[in-house]
mmCIF file of C-alpha atoms in Angstrom:
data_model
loop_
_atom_site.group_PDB
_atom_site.id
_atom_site.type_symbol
_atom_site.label_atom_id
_atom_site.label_comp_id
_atom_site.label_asym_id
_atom_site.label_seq_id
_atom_site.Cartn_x
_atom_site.Cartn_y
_atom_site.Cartn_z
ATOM 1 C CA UNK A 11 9.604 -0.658 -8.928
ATOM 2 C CA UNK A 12 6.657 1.507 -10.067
ATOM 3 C CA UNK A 13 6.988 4.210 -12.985
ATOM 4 C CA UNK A 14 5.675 7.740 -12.158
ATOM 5 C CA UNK A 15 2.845 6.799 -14.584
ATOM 6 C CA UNK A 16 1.606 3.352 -12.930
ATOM 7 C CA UNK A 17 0.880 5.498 -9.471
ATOM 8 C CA UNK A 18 -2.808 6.229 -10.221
ATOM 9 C CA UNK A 19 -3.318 2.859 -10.993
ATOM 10 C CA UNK A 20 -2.826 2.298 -7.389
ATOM 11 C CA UNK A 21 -6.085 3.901 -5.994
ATOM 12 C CA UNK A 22 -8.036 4.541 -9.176
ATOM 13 C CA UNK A 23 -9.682 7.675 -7.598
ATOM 14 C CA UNK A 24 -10.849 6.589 -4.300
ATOM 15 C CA UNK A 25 -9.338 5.797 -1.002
ATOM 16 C CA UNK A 26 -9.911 2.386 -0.630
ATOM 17 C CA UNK A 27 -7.307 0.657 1.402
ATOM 18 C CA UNK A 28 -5.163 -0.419 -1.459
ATOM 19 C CA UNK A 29 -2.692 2.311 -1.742
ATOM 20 C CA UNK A 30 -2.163 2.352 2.109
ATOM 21 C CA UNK A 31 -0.814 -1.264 1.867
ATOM 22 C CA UNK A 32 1.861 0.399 -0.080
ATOM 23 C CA UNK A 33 5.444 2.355 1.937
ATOM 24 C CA UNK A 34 6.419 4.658 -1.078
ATOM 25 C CA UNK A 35 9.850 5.317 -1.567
ATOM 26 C CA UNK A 36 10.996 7.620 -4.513
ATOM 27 C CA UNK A 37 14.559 8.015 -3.644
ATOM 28 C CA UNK A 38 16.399 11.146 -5.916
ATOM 29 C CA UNK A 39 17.718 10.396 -9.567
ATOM 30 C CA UNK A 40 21.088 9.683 -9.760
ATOM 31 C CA UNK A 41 23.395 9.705 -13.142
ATOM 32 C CA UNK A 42 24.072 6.340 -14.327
ATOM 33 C CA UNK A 43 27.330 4.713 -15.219
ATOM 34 C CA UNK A 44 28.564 1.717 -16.258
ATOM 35 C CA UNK A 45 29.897 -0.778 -13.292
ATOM 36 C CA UNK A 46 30.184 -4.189 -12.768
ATOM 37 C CA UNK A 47 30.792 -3.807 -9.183
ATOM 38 C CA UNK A 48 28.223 -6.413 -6.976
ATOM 39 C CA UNK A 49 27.214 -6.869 -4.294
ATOM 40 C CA UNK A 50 30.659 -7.149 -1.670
ATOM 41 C CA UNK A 51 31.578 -10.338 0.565
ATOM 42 C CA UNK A 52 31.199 -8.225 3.326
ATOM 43 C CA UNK A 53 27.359 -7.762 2.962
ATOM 44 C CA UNK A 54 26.461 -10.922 1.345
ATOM 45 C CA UNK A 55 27.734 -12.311 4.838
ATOM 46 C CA UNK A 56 25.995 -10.032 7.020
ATOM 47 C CA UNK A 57 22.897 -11.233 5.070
ATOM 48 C CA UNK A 58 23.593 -15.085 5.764
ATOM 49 C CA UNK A 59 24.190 -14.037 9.320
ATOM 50 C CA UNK A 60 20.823 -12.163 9.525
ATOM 51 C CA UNK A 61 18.399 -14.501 7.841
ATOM 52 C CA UNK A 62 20.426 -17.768 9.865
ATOM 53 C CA UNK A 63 19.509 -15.227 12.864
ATOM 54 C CA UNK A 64 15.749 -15.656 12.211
ATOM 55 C CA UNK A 65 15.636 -18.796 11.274
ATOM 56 C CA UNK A 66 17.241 -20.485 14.944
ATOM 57 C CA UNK A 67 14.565 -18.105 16.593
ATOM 58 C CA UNK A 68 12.482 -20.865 18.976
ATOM 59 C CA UNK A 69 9.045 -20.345 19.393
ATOM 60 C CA UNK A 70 8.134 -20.329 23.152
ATOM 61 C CA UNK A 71 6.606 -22.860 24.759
ATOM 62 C CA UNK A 72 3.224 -22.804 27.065
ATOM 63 C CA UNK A 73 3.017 -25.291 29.935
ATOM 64 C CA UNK A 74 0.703 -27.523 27.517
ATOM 65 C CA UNK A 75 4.154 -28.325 25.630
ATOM 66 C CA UNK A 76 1.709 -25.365 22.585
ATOM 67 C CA UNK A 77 4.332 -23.921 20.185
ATOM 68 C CA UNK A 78 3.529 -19.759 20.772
ATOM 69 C CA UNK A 79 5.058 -16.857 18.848
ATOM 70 C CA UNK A 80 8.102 -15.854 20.176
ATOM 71 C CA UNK A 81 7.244 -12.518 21.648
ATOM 72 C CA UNK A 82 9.247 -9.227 21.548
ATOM 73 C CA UNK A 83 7.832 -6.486 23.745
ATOM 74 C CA UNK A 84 9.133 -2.214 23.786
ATOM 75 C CA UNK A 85 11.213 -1.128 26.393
ATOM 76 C CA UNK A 86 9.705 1.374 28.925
ATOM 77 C CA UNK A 87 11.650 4.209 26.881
ATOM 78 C CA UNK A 88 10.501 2.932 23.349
ATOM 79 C CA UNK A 89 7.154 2.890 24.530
ATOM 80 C CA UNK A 90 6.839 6.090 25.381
ATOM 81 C CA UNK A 91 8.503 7.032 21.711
ATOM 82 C CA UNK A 92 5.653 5.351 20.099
ATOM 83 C CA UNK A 93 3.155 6.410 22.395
ATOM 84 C CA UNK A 94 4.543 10.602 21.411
ATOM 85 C CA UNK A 95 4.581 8.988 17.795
ATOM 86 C CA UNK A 96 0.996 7.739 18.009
ATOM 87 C CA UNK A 97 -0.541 11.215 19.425
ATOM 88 C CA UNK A 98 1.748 13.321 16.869
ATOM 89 C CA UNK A 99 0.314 11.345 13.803
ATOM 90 C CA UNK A 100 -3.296 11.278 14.935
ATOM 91 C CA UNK A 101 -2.669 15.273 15.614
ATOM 92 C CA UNK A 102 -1.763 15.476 11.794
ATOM 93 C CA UNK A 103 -4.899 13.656 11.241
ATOM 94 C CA UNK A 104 -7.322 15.485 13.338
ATOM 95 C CA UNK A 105 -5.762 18.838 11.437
ATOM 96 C CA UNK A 106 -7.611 18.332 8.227
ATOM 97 C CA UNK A 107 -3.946 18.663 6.521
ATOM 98 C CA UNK A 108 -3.823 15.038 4.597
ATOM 99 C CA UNK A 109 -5.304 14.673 1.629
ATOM 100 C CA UNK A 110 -7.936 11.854 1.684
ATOM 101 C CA UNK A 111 -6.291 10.258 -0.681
ATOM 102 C CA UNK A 112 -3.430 9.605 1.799
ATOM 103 C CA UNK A 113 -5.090 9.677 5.342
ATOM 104 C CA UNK A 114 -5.409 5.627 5.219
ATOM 105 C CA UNK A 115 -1.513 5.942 4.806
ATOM 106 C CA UNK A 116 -1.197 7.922 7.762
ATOM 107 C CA UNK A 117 -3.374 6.034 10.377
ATOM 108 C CA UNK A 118 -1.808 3.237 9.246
ATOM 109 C CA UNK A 119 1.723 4.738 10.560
ATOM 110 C CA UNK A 120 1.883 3.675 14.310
ATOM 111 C CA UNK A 121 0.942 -0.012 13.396
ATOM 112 C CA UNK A 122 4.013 0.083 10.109
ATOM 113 C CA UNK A 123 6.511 1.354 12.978
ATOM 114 C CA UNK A 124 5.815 -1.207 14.994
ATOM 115 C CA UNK A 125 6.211 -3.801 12.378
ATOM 116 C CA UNK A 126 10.199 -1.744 11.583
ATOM 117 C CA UNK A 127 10.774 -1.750 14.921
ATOM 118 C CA UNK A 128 10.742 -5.859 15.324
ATOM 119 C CA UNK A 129 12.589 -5.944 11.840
ATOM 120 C CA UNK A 130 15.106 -3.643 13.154
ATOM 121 C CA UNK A 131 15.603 -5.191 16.446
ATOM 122 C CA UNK A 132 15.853 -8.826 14.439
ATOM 123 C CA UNK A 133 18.191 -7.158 12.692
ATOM 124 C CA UNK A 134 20.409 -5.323 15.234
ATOM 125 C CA UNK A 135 20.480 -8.195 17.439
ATOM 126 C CA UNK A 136 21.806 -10.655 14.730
ATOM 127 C CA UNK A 137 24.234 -7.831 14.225
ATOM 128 C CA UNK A 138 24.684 -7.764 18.145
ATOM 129 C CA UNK A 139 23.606 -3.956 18.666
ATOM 130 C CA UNK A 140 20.903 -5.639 20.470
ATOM 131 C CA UNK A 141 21.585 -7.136 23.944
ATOM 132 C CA UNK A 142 18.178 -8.036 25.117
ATOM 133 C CA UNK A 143 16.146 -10.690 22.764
ATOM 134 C CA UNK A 144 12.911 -10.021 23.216
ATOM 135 C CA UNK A 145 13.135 -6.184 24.344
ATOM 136 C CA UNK A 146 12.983 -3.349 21.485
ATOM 137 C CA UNK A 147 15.462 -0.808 22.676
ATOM 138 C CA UNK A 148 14.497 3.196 22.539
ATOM 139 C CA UNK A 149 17.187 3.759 19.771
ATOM 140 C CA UNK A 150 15.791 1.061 17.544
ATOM 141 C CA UNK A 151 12.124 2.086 17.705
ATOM 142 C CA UNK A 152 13.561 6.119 17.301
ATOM 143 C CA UNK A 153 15.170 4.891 13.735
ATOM 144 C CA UNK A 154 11.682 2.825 12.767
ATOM 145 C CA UNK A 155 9.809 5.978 13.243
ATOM 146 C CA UNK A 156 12.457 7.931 11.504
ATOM 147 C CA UNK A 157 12.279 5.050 8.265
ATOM 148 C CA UNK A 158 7.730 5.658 8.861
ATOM 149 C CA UNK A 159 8.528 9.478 8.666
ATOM 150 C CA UNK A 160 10.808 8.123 5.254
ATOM 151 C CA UNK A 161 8.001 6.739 3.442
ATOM 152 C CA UNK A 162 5.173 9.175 4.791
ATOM 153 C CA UNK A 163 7.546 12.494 2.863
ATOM 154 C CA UNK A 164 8.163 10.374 0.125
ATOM 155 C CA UNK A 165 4.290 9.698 -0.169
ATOM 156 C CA UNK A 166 3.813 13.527 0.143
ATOM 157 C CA UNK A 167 5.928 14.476 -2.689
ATOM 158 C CA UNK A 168 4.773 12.096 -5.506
ATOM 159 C CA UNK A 169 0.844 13.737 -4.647
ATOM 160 C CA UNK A 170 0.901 15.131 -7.693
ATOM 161 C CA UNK A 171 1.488 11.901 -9.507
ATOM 162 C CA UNK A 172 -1.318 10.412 -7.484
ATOM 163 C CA UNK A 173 -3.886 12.968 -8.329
ATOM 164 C CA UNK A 174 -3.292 12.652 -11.651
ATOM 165 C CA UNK A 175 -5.134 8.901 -11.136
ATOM 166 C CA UNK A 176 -8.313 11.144 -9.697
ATOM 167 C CA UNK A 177 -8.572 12.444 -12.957
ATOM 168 C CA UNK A 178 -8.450 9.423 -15.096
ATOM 169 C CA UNK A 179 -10.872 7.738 -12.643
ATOM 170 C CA UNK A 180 -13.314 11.009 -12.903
ATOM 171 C CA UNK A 181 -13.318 10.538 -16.568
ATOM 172 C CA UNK A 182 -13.574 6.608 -16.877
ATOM 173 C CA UNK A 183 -16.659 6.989 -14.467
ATOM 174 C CA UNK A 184 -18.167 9.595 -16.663
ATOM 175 C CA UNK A 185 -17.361 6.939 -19.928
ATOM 176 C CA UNK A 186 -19.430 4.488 -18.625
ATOM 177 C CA UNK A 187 -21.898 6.769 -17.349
ATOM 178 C CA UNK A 188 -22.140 8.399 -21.120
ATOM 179 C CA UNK A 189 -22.238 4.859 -22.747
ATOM 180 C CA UNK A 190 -24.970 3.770 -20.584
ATOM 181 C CA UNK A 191 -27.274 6.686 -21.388
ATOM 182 C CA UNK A 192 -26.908 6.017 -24.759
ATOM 183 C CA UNK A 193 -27.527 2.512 -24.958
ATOM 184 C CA UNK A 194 -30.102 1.555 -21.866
ATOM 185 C CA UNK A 195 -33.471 2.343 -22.268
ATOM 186 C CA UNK A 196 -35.228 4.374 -20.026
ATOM 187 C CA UNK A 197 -37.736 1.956 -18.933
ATOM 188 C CA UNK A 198 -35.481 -0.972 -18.493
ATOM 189 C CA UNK A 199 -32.359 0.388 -17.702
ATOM 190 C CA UNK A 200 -29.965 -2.885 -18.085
ATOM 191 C CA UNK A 201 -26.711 -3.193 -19.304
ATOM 192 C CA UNK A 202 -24.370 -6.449 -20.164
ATOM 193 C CA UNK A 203 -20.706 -6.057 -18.105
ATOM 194 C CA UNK A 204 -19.185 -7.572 -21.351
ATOM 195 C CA UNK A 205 -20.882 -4.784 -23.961
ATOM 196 C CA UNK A 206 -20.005 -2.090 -21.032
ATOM 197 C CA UNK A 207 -16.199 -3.185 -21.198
ATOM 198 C CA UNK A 208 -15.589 -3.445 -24.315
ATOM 199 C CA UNK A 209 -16.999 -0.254 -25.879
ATOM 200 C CA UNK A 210 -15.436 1.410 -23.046
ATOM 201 C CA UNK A 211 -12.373 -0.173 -23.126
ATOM 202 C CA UNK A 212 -9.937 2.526 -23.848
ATOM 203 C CA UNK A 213 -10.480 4.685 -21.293
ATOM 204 C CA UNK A 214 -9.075 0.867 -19.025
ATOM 205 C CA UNK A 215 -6.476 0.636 -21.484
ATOM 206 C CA UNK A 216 -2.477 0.933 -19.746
ATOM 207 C CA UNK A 217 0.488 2.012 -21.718
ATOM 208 C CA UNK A 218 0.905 -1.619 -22.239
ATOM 209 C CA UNK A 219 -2.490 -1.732 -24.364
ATOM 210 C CA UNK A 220 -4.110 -4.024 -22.201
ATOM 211 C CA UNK A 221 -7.530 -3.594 -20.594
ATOM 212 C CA UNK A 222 -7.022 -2.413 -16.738
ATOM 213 C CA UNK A 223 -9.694 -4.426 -15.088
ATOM 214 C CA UNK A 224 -9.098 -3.284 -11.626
ATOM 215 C CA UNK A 225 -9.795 0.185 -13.127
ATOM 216 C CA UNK A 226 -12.771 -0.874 -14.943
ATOM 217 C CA UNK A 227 -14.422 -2.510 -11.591
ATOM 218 C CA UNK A 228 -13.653 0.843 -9.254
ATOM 219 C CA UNK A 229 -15.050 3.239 -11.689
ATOM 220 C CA UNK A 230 -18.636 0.986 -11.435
ATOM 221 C CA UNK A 231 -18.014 0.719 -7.666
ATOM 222 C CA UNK A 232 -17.227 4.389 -7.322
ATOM 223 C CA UNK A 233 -20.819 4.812 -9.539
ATOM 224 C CA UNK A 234 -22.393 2.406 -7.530
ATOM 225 C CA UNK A 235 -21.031 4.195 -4.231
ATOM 226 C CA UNK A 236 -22.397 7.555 -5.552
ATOM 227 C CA UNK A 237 -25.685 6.027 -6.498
ATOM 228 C CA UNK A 238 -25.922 6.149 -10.624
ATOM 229 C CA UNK A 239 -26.094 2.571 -10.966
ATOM 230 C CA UNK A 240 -26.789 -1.088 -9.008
ATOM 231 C CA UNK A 241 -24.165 -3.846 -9.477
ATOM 232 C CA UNK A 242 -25.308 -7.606 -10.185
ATOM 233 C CA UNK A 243 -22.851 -10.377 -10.161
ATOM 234 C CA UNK A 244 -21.403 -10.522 -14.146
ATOM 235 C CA UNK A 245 -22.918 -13.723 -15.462
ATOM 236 C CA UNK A 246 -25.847 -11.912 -15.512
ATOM 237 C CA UNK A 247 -26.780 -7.974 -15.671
ATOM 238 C CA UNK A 248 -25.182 -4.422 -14.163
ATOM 239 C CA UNK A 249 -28.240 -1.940 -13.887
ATOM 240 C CA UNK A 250 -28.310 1.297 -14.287
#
């Protein structure tokens, strides 16, 4: 689990694939008491009979005697779910309504479906609510899309959270852009990563008091993007 304050870590800023890797779920608080009720017989069996499920799944088998993946295909019906899924998410896309921040998130949808749908129908059809092996059924891929829909709200809400990393990044780019005018001379611009990050280290610094590097590096890349400065490998100079 992630605390509210770890989400801009996530992107630092910038849209760069990283968060989109991510399905957000920020489920409502609930009061806490004391139990020591675990997890019941009942479900700890239903998870033995699922994961024993997947692992007697056979790979097929070409006419070369070639191990191949085992391959589960949609149904006419679920196709044509993810096919009206597919149009409606690209039709959010196309409507200039995401944020950038979260529009890798959203074309990344369709493909995260998918991937529910064949953990579903794994699922189900250990359970035997699936009668067909390697056939996803139109109910199954419905609740996938339902669970994408899940994750893309949840994303949605906790903006605010997220945006509050575009702020830290805006000012940990302007940091290193302040330290380097004050320190690189104007003829020979040239600065030393290692004198960079640590003068500038506490605007890197997490509530753990240690040095974000991940931050560090996308606030130079985000410079570098932009054009203020070049980057050189570290064992020898980042220039201005």
């Amino acid at each position: 689990g992630l605390t509210p304050s770890s989400l801009p870590s996530l992107h630092g800023g910038n849209e760069d694939g990283f968060l989109s890797r991510f399905l957000i779920s920020c489920p409502d608080k609930r009061k806490q008491t004391y139990s020591e009720v675990g997890v019941s017989e009942g479900a700890q069996y239903a998870w033995e009979v699922f994961i024993k499920h997947l692992w007697n799944i056979e790979p097929e088998v070409n006419g070369g005697g070639i191990w191949l993946p085992a391959t589960v295909k949609l149904s006419s019906e679920a196709h044509a779910l993810f096919k009206k899924f597919f149009n409606g998410v690209h039709t959010v896309l196309e409507s200039g309504t995401v944020p950038n921040l979260f529009r890798g998130s959203w074309s990344k949808a369709p493909s995260q479906a998918a991937r529910q749908a064949l953990v579903l129908h794994r699922g189900r059809q250990a359970c035997k609510e699936e009668a067909v092996s390697n056939l996803v059924s139109p109910d199954t891929m419905d609740k996938a899309i339902q669970l994408t829909h899940y994750f893309l709200n949840h994303l949605s809400a906790l903006e605010g959270g997220f945006n509050a990393g575009a702020t830290r990044a805006e000012t940990a780019r302007q940091k290193i852009l302040d330290w380097l005018k004050r320190n690189c001379a104007t003829q020979n611009p040239e600065a030393e990563w290692k004198d960079l990050r640590h003068d500038t280290r506490r605007s890197f610094t997490n509530a753990m008091g240690v040095v974000d590097d991940r931050l560090f590096l996308q606030a130079l890349e985000g410079l570098q993007a932009s054009g203020h400065i070049a980057l050189y490998p570290r064992d020898t100079k980042s220039h201005k």
